[in-house]
JSON list of C-alpha atoms in Angstrom, two decimals:
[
{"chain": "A", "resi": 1, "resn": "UNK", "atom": "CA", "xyz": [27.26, 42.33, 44.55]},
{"chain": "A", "resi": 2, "resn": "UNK", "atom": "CA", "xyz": [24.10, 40.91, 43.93]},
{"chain": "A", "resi": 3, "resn": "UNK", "atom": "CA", "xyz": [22.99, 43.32, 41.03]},
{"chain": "A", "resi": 4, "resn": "UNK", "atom": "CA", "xyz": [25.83, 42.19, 39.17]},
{"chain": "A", "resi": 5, "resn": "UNK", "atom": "CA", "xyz": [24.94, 38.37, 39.46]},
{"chain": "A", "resi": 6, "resn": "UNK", "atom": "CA", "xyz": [21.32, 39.10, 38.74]},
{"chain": "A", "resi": 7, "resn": "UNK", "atom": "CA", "xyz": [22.53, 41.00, 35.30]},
{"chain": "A", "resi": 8, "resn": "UNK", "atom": "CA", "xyz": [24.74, 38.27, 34.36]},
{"chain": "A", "resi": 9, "resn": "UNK", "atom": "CA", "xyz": [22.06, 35.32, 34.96]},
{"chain": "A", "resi": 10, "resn": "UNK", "atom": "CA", "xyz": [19.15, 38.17, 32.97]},
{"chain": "A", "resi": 11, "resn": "UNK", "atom": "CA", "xyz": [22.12, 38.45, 29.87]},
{"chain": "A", "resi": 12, "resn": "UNK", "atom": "CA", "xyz": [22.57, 34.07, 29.69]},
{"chain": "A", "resi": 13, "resn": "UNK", "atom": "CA", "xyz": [18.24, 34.19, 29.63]},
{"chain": "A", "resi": 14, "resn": "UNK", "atom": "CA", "xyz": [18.45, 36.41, 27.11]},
{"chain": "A", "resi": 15, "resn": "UNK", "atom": "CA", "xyz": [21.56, 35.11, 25.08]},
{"chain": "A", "resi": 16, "resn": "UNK", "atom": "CA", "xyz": [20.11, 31.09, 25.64]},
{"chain": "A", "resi": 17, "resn": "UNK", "atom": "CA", "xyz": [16.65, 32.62, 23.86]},
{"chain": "A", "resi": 18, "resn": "UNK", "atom": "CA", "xyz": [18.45, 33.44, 20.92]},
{"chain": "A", "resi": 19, "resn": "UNK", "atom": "CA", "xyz": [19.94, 30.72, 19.87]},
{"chain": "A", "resi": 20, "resn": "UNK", "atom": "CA", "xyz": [18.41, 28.77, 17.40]},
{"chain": "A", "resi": 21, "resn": "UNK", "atom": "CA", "xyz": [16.98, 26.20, 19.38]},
{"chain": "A", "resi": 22, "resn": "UNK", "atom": "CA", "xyz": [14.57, 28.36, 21.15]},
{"chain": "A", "resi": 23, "resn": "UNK", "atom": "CA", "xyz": [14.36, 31.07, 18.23]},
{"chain": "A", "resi": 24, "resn": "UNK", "atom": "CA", "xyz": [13.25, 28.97, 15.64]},
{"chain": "A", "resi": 25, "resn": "UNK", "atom": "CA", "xyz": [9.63, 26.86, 15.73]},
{"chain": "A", "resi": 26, "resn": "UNK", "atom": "CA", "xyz": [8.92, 23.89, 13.51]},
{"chain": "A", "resi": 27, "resn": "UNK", "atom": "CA", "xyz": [6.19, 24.26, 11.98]},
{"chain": "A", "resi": 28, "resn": "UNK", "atom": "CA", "xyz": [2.26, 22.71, 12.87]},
{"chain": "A", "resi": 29, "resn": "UNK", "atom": "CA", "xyz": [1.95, 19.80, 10.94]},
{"chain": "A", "resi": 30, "resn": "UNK", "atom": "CA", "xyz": [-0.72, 19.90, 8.05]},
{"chain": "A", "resi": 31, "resn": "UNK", "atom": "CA", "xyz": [-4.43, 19.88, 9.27]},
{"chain": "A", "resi": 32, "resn": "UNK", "atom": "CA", "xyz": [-5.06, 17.40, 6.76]},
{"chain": "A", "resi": 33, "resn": "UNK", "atom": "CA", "xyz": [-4.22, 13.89, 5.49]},
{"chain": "A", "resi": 34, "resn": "UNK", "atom": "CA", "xyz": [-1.62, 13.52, 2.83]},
{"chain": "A", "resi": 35, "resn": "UNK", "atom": "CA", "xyz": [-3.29, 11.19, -0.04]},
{"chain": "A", "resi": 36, "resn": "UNK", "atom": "CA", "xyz": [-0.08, 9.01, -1.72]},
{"chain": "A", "resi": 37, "resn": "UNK", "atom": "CA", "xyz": [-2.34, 6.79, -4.78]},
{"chain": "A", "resi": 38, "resn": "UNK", "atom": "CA", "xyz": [-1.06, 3.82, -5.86]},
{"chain": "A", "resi": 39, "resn": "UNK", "atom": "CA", "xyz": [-0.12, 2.84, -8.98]},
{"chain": "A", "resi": 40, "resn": "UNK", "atom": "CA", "xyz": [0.05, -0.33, -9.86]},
{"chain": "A", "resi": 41, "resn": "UNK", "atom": "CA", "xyz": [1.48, -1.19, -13.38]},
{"chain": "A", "resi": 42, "resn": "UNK", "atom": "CA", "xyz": [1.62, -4.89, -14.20]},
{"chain": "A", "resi": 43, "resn": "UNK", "atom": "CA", "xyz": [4.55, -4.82, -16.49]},
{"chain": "A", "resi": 44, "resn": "UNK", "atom": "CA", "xyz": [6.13, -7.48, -18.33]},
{"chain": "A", "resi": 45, "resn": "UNK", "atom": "CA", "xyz": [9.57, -8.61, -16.42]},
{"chain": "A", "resi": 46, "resn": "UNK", "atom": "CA", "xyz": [12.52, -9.46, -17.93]},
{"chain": "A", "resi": 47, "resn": "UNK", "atom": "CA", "xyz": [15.74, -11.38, -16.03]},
{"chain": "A", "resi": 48, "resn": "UNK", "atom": "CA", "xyz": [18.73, -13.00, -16.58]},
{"chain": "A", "resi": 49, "resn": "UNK", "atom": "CA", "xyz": [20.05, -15.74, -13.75]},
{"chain": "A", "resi": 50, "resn": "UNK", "atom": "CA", "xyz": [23.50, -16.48, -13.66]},
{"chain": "A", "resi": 51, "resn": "UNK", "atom": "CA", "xyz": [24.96, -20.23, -12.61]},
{"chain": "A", "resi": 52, "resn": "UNK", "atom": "CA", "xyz": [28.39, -20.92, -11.68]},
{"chain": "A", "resi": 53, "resn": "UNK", "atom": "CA", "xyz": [29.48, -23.88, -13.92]},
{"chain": "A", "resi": 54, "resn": "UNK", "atom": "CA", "xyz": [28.50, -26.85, -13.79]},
{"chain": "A", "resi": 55, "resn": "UNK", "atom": "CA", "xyz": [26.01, -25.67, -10.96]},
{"chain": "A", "resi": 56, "resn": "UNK", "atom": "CA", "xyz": [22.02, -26.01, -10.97]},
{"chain": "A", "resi": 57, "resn": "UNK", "atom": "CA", "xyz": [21.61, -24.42, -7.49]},
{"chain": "A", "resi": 58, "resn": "UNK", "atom": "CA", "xyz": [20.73, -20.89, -7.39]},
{"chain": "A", "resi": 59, "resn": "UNK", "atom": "CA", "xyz": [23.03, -18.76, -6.00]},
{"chain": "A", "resi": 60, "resn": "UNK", "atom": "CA", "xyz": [22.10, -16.09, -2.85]},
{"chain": "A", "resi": 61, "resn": "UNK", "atom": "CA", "xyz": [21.96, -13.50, -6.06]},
{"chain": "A", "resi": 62, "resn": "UNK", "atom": "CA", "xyz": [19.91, -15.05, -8.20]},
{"chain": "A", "resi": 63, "resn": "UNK", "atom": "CA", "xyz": [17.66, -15.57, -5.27]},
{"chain": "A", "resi": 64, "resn": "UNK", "atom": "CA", "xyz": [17.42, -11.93, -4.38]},
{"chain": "A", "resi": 65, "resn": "UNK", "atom": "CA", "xyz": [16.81, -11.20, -8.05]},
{"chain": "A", "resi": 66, "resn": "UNK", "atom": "CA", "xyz": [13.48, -13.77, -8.02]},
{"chain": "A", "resi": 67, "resn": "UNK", "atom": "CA", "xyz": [12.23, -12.13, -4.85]},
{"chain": "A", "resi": 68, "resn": "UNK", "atom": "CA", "xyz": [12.63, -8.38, -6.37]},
{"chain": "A", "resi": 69, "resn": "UNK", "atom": "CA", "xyz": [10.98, -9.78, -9.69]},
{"chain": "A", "resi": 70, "resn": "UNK", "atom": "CA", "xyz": [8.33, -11.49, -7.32]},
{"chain": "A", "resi": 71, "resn": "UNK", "atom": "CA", "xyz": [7.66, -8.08, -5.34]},
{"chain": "A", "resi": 72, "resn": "UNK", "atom": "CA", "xyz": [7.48, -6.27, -8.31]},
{"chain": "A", "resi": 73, "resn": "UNK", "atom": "CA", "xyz": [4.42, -8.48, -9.84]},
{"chain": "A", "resi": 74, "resn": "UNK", "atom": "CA", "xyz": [2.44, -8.75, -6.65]},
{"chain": "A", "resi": 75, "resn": "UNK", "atom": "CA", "xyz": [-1.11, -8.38, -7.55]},
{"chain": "A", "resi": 76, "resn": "UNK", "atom": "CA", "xyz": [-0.51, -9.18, -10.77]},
{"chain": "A", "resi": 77, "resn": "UNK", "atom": "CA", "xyz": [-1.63, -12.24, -12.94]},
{"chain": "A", "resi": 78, "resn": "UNK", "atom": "CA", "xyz": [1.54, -13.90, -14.62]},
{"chain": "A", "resi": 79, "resn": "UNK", "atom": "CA", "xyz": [0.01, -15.78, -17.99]},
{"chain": "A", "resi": 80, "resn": "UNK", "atom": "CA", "xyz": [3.07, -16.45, -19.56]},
{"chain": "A", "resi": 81, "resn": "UNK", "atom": "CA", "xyz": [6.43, -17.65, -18.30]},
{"chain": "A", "resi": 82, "resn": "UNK", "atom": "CA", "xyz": [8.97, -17.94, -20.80]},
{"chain": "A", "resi": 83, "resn": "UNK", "atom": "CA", "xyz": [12.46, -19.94, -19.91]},
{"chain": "A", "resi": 84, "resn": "UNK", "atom": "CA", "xyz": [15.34, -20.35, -23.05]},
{"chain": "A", "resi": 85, "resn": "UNK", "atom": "CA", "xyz": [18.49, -21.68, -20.97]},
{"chain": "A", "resi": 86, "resn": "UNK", "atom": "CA", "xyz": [22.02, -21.04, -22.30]},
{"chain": "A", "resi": 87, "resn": "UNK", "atom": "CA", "xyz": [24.12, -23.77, -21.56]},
{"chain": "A", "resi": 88, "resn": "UNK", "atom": "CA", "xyz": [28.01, -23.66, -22.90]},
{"chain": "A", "resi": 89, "resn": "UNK", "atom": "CA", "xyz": [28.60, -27.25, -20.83]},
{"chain": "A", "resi": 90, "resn": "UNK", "atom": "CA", "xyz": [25.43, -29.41, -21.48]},
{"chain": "A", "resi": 91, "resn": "UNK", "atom": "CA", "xyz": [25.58, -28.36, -25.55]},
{"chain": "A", "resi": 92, "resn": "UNK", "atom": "CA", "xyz": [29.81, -29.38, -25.58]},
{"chain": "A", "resi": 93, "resn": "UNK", "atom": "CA", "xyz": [29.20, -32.43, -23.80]},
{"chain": "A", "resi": 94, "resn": "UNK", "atom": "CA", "xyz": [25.90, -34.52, -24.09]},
{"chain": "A", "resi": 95, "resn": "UNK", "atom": "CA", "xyz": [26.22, -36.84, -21.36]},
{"chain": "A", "resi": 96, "resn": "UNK", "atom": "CA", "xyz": [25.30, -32.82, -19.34]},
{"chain": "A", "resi": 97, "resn": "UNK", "atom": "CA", "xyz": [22.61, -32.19, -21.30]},
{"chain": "A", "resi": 98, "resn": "UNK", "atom": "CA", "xyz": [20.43, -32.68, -17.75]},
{"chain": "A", "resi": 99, "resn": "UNK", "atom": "CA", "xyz": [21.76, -29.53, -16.22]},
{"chain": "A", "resi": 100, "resn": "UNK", "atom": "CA", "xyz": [19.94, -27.19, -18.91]},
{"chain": "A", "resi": 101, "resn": "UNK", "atom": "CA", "xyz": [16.93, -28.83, -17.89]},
{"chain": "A", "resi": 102, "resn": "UNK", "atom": "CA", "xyz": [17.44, -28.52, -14.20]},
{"chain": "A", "resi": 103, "resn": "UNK", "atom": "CA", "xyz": [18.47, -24.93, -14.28]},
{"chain": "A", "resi": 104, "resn": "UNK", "atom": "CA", "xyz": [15.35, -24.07, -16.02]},
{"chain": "A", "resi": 105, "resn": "UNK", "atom": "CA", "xyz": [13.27, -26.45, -13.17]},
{"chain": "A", "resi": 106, "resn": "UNK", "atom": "CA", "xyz": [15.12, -24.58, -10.53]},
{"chain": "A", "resi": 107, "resn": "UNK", "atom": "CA", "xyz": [15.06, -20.92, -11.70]},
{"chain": "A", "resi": 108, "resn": "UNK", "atom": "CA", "xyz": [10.63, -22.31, -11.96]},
{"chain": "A", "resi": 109, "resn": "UNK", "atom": "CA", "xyz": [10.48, -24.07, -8.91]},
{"chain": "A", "resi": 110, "resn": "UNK", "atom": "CA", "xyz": [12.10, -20.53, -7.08]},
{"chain": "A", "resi": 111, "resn": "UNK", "atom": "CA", "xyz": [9.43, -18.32, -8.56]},
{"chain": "A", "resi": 112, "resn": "UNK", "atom": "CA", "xyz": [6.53, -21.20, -7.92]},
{"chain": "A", "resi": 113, "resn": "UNK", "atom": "CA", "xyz": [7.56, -20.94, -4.48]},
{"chain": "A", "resi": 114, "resn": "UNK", "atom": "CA", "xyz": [6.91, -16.84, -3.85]},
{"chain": "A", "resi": 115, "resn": "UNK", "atom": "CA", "xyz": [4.19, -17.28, -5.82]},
{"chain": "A", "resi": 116, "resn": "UNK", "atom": "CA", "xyz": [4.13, -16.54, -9.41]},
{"chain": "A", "resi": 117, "resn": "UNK", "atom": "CA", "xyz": [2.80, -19.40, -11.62]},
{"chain": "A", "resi": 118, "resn": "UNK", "atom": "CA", "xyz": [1.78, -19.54, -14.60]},
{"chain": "A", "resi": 119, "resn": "UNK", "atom": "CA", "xyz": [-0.92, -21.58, -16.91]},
{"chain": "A", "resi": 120, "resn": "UNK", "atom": "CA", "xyz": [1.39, -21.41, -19.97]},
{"chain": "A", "resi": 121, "resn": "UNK", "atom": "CA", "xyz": [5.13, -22.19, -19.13]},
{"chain": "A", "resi": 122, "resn": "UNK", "atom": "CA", "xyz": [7.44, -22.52, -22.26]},
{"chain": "A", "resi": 123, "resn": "UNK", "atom": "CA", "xyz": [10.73, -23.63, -21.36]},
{"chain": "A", "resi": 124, "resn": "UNK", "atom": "CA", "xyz": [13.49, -23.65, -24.71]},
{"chain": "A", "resi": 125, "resn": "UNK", "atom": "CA", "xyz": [16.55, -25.90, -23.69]},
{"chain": "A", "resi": 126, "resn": "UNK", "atom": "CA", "xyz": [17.72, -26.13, -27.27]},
{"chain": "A", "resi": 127, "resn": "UNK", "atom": "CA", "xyz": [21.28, -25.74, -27.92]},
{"chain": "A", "resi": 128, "resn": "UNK", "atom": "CA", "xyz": [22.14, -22.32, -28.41]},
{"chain": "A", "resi": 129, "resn": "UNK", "atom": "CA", "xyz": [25.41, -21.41, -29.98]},
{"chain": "A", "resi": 130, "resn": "UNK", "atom": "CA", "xyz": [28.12, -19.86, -27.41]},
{"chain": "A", "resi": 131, "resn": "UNK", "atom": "CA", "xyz": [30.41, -17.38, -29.11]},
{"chain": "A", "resi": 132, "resn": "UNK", "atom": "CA", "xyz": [34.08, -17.26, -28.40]},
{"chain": "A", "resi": 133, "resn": "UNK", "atom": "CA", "xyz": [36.29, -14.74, -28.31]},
{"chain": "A", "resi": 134, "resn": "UNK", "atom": "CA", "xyz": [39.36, -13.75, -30.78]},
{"chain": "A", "resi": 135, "resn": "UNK", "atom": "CA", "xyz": [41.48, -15.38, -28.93]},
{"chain": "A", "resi": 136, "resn": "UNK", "atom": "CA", "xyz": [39.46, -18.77, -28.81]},
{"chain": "A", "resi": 137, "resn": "UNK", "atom": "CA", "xyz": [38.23, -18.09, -25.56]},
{"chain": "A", "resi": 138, "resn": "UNK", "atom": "CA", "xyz": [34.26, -18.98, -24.75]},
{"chain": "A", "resi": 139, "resn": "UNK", "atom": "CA", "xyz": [32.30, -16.11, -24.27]},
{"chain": "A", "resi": 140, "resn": "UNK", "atom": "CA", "xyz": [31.10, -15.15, -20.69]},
{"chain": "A", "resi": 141, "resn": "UNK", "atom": "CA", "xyz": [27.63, -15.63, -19.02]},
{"chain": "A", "resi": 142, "resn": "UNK", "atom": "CA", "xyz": [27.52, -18.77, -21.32]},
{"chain": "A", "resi": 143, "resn": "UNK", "atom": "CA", "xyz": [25.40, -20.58, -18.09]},
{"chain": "A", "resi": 144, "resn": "UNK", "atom": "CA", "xyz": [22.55, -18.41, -18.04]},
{"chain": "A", "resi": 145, "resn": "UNK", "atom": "CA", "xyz": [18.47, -19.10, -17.78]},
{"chain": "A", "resi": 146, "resn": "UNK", "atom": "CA", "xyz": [16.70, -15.90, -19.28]},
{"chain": "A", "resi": 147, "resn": "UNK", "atom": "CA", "xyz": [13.40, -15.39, -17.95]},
{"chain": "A", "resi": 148, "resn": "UNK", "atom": "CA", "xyz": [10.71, -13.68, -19.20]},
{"chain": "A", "resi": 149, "resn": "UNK", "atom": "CA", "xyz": [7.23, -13.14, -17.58]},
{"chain": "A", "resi": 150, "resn": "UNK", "atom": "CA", "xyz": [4.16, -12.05, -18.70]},
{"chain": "A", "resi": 151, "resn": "UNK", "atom": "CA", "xyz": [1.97, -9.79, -16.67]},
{"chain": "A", "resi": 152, "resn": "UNK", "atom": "CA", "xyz": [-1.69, -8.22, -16.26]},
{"chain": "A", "resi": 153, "resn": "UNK", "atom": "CA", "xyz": [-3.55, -6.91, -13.93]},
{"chain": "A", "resi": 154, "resn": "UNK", "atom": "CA", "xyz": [-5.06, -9.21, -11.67]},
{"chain": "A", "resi": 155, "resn": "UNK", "atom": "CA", "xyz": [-8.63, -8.99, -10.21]},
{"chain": "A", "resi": 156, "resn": "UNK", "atom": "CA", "xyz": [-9.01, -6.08, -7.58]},
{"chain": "A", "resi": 157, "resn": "UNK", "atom": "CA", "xyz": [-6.41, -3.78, -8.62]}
]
């Protein structure tokens, strides 16, 4: 009786070897260190930031879209930060014409405060003409600060 158990324990060794946790090996890992080089490419960024109307507080989006425009020009020298705000409610009404203004301070002040200033800062808050629709409808993404900023790289890179 006990040959039988002792053949039947030897076959589960031998069947538990084969399967492909025990069969199969990772390999070693390399010998040597993997070199990943950085490239660094201080590109000019472009961006659009949306405001809800008659709003001059960023909105959680807009504020994710500074920080990725921010972490995509670290170690990089901004010269040149160019604002031109589209307005549709500050350029129907004039007694608004301070929310153009303070869209374009606030859109500044958020990329001031991760960092990225500039010596020459051009903000346009002319009135810009907002197309309408067939219908007579005013076009979309009328409240709108477009941002553009110039990059180089900066000293160490």
């Amino acid at each position: 009786m006990k040959r039988p158990i002792i053949a039947l324990a030897g076959l589960s060794v031998a069947a538990l070897m084969q399967m492909p946790a025990f069969a199969q090996v990772p390999p070693p890992p390399p010998t040597t260190p993997a070199t990943i080089p950085v490239t660094k490419s201080c590109e000019d960024v472009s961006l659009s930031i949306y405001f809800p109307a008659y709003e001059t507080m960023l909105s959680s989006y807009s504020m994710r879209a500074v920080n990725a425009a921010s972490d995509q020009l670290a170690g990089c020298a901004v010269t040149e930060i160019k604002a031109e705000v589209t307005s549709e409610e500050a350029h129907t009404d004039e007694g608004l014409s301070h929310i153009s203004e303070a869209r374009a301070t606030a859109v500044l002040n958020a990329f001031s405060a991760r960092g990225i200033r500039a010596g020459d800062i051009e903000t346009d808050v002319t009135p810009v003409t907002v197309t309408t629709t067939p219908a007579g409808q005013k076009a979309t993404l009328a409240r709108r600060v477009d941002v553009v900023l110039t990059a180089e790289p900066g000293y160490g890179l």
